Amino acid sequence: MKIFDPHIHCYSRTTDDYQKMGAAGVRVVVEPSFWLGSDRQYAESYFDYFKHILTFEPTRAKQFGNIEHFSCIGMNPKEANNLEIAHEVIDGMGEYLEHERCLALGEIGFDLITDAEEEIMVRQLQMAKELDLLVMVHTPHTQKRKGTYKTCEILEQVGINKDKVILDHNNQDTMDIAVDYGAWSAMTIYPTKVLVDGALELLGKYGTDRMMINTAADWGPADPLNIANTALAMRKAGYSDEEIEKLVWDNPFNYYKQSGKLNLEKQQEVHSN
């Protein structure tokens, strides 16, 4: 079964991970912009990072896993409280958002639910609306239910097309909010987020319509094979192959193809030439 991981941080992964992912059926990945473990001190550091995930990682993914790699570009919420740098980064994001490997703006949202984070999130949502971009929104790790409610209120106020929004990192505390909001809902199979058994419980309650799962594999105790692990658990639980494929391939593919850049046949031709 082919797998589309709609949220993984390959910058932090090894070539061995790419090989294992490819062997497990991962065919496409999307890498949202994220915090690198320490706060960056210059806007140019972000721009170098954007260039890396848009140019070097696709080559590495193809070479070691035969995987198509795309990215989302955005000013992440964990570093948004440095307003001077955050606005400078947003000022310079245009050329990276236009890149053929950039499918969406993200990940953005709340971390500590501060006024500065809200200011940076709103500015980027307005940019996404003006440029008709897809947007990946991160629900916060702390005060998660409060932050998710507030995030949905802001999305409503800005007037983003819900078909173009992923509300990500949901769990048992927030999935009802995300589903009620009506955008695409996603959960991360990760030790500190949702375990495989928890994912099956949520899928049993909310179904697979407009639903995605991802690994968000990064520097922490993440497993880049957790979509495959969840698919196996679903099969054991009696889900049909069609329903599993809908979750692990059709939904992320149909979401990201709205970008107009997810042409896998064209990407295969580029790599073969």
XYZ file of C-alpha atoms in Angstrom:
273
model
C 0.000 0.000 0.000
C 1.377 3.430 -0.920
C 1.626 6.054 1.825
C 1.590 9.861 1.754
C 2.992 11.436 4.944
C 1.500 14.953 5.012
C 3.694 16.204 7.900
C 7.250 15.038 8.625
C 10.454 16.947 9.455
C 12.994 15.182 7.258
C 15.659 17.788 8.071
C 16.111 15.879 11.346
C 16.090 12.374 9.823
C 18.873 10.175 8.446
C 19.304 8.511 5.073
C 18.537 5.208 6.825
C 15.115 6.652 7.694
C 14.475 7.455 4.043
C 15.394 3.887 3.070
C 13.077 2.388 5.706
C 10.245 4.743 4.752
C 10.580 3.850 1.088
C 10.576 0.133 1.896
C 7.441 0.600 4.043
C 5.509 2.143 1.152
C 6.032 5.871 1.748
C 5.940 7.519 -1.676
C 5.343 11.217 -0.908
C 6.202 13.404 2.088
C 5.512 17.031 2.973
C 7.897 18.868 5.295
C 6.474 21.929 7.084
C 8.844 24.627 8.333
C 9.613 24.105 12.020
C 11.745 25.041 15.007
C 15.242 23.594 14.723
C 15.840 23.094 18.452
C 17.235 26.555 19.182
C 15.898 29.971 18.250
C 17.392 31.517 15.129
C 18.932 34.950 15.503
C 18.699 36.235 11.937
C 16.036 36.175 9.223
C 18.669 34.935 6.791
C 18.954 31.735 8.838
C 15.325 30.977 7.999
C 15.891 31.690 4.321
C 18.860 29.281 4.193
C 16.654 26.673 5.883
C 13.783 27.246 3.442
C 16.181 26.778 0.533
C 17.520 23.578 2.086
C 14.152 21.874 2.493
C 13.010 22.997 -0.959
C 16.126 21.893 -2.859
C 18.419 19.514 -0.949
C 15.839 17.351 0.845
C 13.952 16.403 -2.350
C 17.223 15.107 -3.783
C 18.069 13.154 -0.627
C 14.555 11.690 -0.380
C 14.617 10.541 -3.996
C 18.139 9.137 -3.816
C 17.709 7.045 -0.685
C 13.985 6.250 -0.520
C 12.619 6.908 -4.018
C 10.294 9.365 -2.248
C 8.873 12.619 -3.618
C 9.543 15.396 -1.094
C 7.606 18.674 -0.876
C 7.502 21.421 1.753
C 5.399 24.051 3.454
C 6.990 27.436 4.116
C 6.044 29.583 7.102
C 7.087 31.408 10.258
C 6.649 28.767 12.951
C 4.771 29.613 16.190
C 7.563 28.632 18.581
C 9.769 31.479 17.307
C 6.977 33.955 16.581
C 7.466 35.890 19.820
C 10.522 37.632 18.377
C 8.356 40.001 16.394
C 11.151 41.903 14.659
C 12.649 38.775 13.126
C 9.262 37.136 12.542
C 7.992 40.029 10.434
C 11.296 40.183 8.546
C 10.964 36.486 7.721
C 7.393 36.937 6.482
C 8.525 39.898 4.377
C 10.997 37.596 2.605
C 8.911 34.430 2.254
C 7.378 35.220 -1.130
C 9.999 33.641 -3.388
C 9.990 30.447 -1.311
C 6.186 30.192 -1.317
C 6.327 30.383 -5.124
C 8.783 27.491 -5.406
C 7.485 24.446 -7.288
C 8.164 22.230 -4.255
C 6.207 24.442 -1.819
C 2.644 23.169 -1.502
C 1.350 25.291 1.382
C 2.051 27.994 3.936
C 2.897 26.495 7.316
C 3.147 25.367 9.873
C 1.702 28.350 11.736
C -0.481 28.818 14.811
C -0.050 29.076 18.570
C 2.634 27.825 20.931
C 2.209 29.731 24.220
C -0.928 31.556 22.987
C 0.606 35.045 23.184
C -0.426 38.265 21.462
C 2.750 38.133 19.370
C 1.953 34.626 18.159
C -1.546 35.734 17.230
C -0.183 38.727 15.314
C 2.175 36.519 13.299
C -0.466 33.863 12.681
C -3.028 36.415 11.483
C -0.556 38.087 9.140
C 0.301 34.753 7.541
C -3.341 33.709 7.279
C -4.081 36.973 5.507
C -1.186 36.283 3.156
C -2.512 32.783 2.461
C -5.959 34.197 1.744
C -4.618 36.903 -0.575
C -2.397 34.462 -2.483
C -4.968 31.635 -2.422
C -2.576 29.250 -0.678
C -3.154 26.099 1.292
C -2.295 26.534 4.975
C -1.157 24.120 7.681
C -2.161 25.224 11.179
C -0.500 23.827 14.303
C -2.603 23.357 17.428
C -0.608 24.223 20.597
C 1.039 21.700 22.906
C -0.077 23.535 26.076
C -3.594 24.795 26.904
C -4.473 22.738 23.854
C -8.257 22.932 23.967
C -8.276 26.668 24.694
C -5.709 27.293 21.965
C -7.582 25.206 19.412
C -10.844 27.070 20.075
C -9.028 30.394 19.704
C -7.316 29.217 16.524
C -10.662 28.309 14.946
C -12.110 31.678 15.933
C -9.199 33.427 14.188
C -9.578 31.278 11.083
C -13.258 32.245 10.943
C -12.445 35.940 11.400
C -9.854 35.940 8.611
C -12.253 34.032 6.372
C -9.960 31.290 5.122
C -11.513 28.731 2.771
C -11.883 25.662 5.013
C -11.139 23.324 2.117
C -7.616 24.769 2.114
C -6.843 24.379 5.834
C -5.291 21.486 7.743
C -5.839 21.778 11.504
C -3.062 19.537 12.760
C -1.799 17.750 15.919
C -5.290 17.027 17.202
C -5.872 14.530 19.989
C -8.693 13.266 22.199
C -9.040 16.747 23.722
C -9.393 18.693 20.465
C -10.606 16.462 17.645
C -14.244 17.420 18.262
C -13.328 21.105 17.854
C -11.438 20.467 14.627
C -14.168 18.311 13.107
C -16.849 20.848 14.067
C -14.793 23.636 12.484
C -14.993 21.790 9.175
C -11.498 21.998 7.704
C -9.222 18.998 7.180
C -8.362 17.419 10.536
C -5.059 15.692 11.239
C -3.492 13.797 14.101
C 0.129 12.927 14.721
C 1.129 9.392 15.650
C 3.853 10.261 18.158
C 4.545 9.255 21.782
C 3.590 12.651 23.217
C 0.654 13.249 20.861
C -1.496 10.274 19.781
C -0.556 6.585 20.021
C -1.705 4.047 17.452
C -4.485 2.735 19.726
C -5.641 6.309 20.352
C -5.723 6.976 16.627
C -7.950 3.946 16.060
C -10.259 5.157 18.809
C -10.560 8.592 17.191
C -11.062 7.105 13.730
C -13.811 4.895 15.130
C -15.552 7.970 16.516
C -15.004 10.517 13.733
C -14.399 8.415 10.615
C -11.940 9.067 7.791
C -13.675 11.865 5.852
C -11.370 14.926 5.649
C -9.067 13.166 8.102
C -5.286 12.631 7.900
C -2.615 10.994 10.002
C 1.053 11.920 10.010
C 4.297 11.147 11.826
C 5.653 14.698 12.317
C 8.926 12.798 12.839
C 11.530 15.231 14.169
C 14.341 15.371 16.740
C 12.251 13.698 19.445
C 11.137 10.083 20.053
C 9.354 9.914 16.722
C 8.951 6.959 14.372
C 8.864 7.840 10.643
C 7.084 4.521 10.020
C 4.092 5.289 12.226
C 1.668 5.750 9.345
C 2.544 2.242 8.166
C 2.195 1.007 11.755
C -1.242 2.602 12.027
C -2.321 1.167 8.661
C -1.365 -2.302 9.876
C -3.336 -1.822 13.100
C -6.326 -0.661 11.057
C -6.154 -3.777 8.907
C -6.021 -5.961 12.017
C -9.037 -4.040 13.369
C -11.065 -4.919 10.279
C -10.786 -1.771 8.156
C -10.905 -2.422 4.415
C -7.906 -1.677 2.209
C -10.005 1.004 0.506
C -10.708 2.798 3.788
C -7.063 2.609 4.861
C -5.859 3.908 1.499
C -8.336 6.768 1.750
C -6.697 7.838 5.016
C -3.031 7.287 4.181
C -3.034 8.324 0.512
C -6.255 9.722 -0.978
C -6.978 12.385 1.648
C -3.507 13.985 1.771
C -3.172 13.720 -1.997
C -6.554 15.362 -2.603
C -5.776 18.109 -0.106
C -2.350 19.018 -1.435
C -3.274 18.714 -5.116
C -5.285 21.916 -4.593
C -1.913 23.705 -4.640
C -1.612 23.033 -8.366
C 1.969 21.820 -7.808
C 1.446 18.177 -6.846
C 2.077 16.703 -10.282
C 3.774 13.402 -9.462
C 4.137 12.340 -13.108
C 5.966 15.591 -13.887
C 8.217 15.176 -10.844
C 9.104 11.628 -11.964
C 10.070 12.993 -15.391
C 12.305 15.660 -13.827
C 14.151 13.060 -11.753
C 14.588 10.681 -14.699
C 16.133 13.325 -16.986
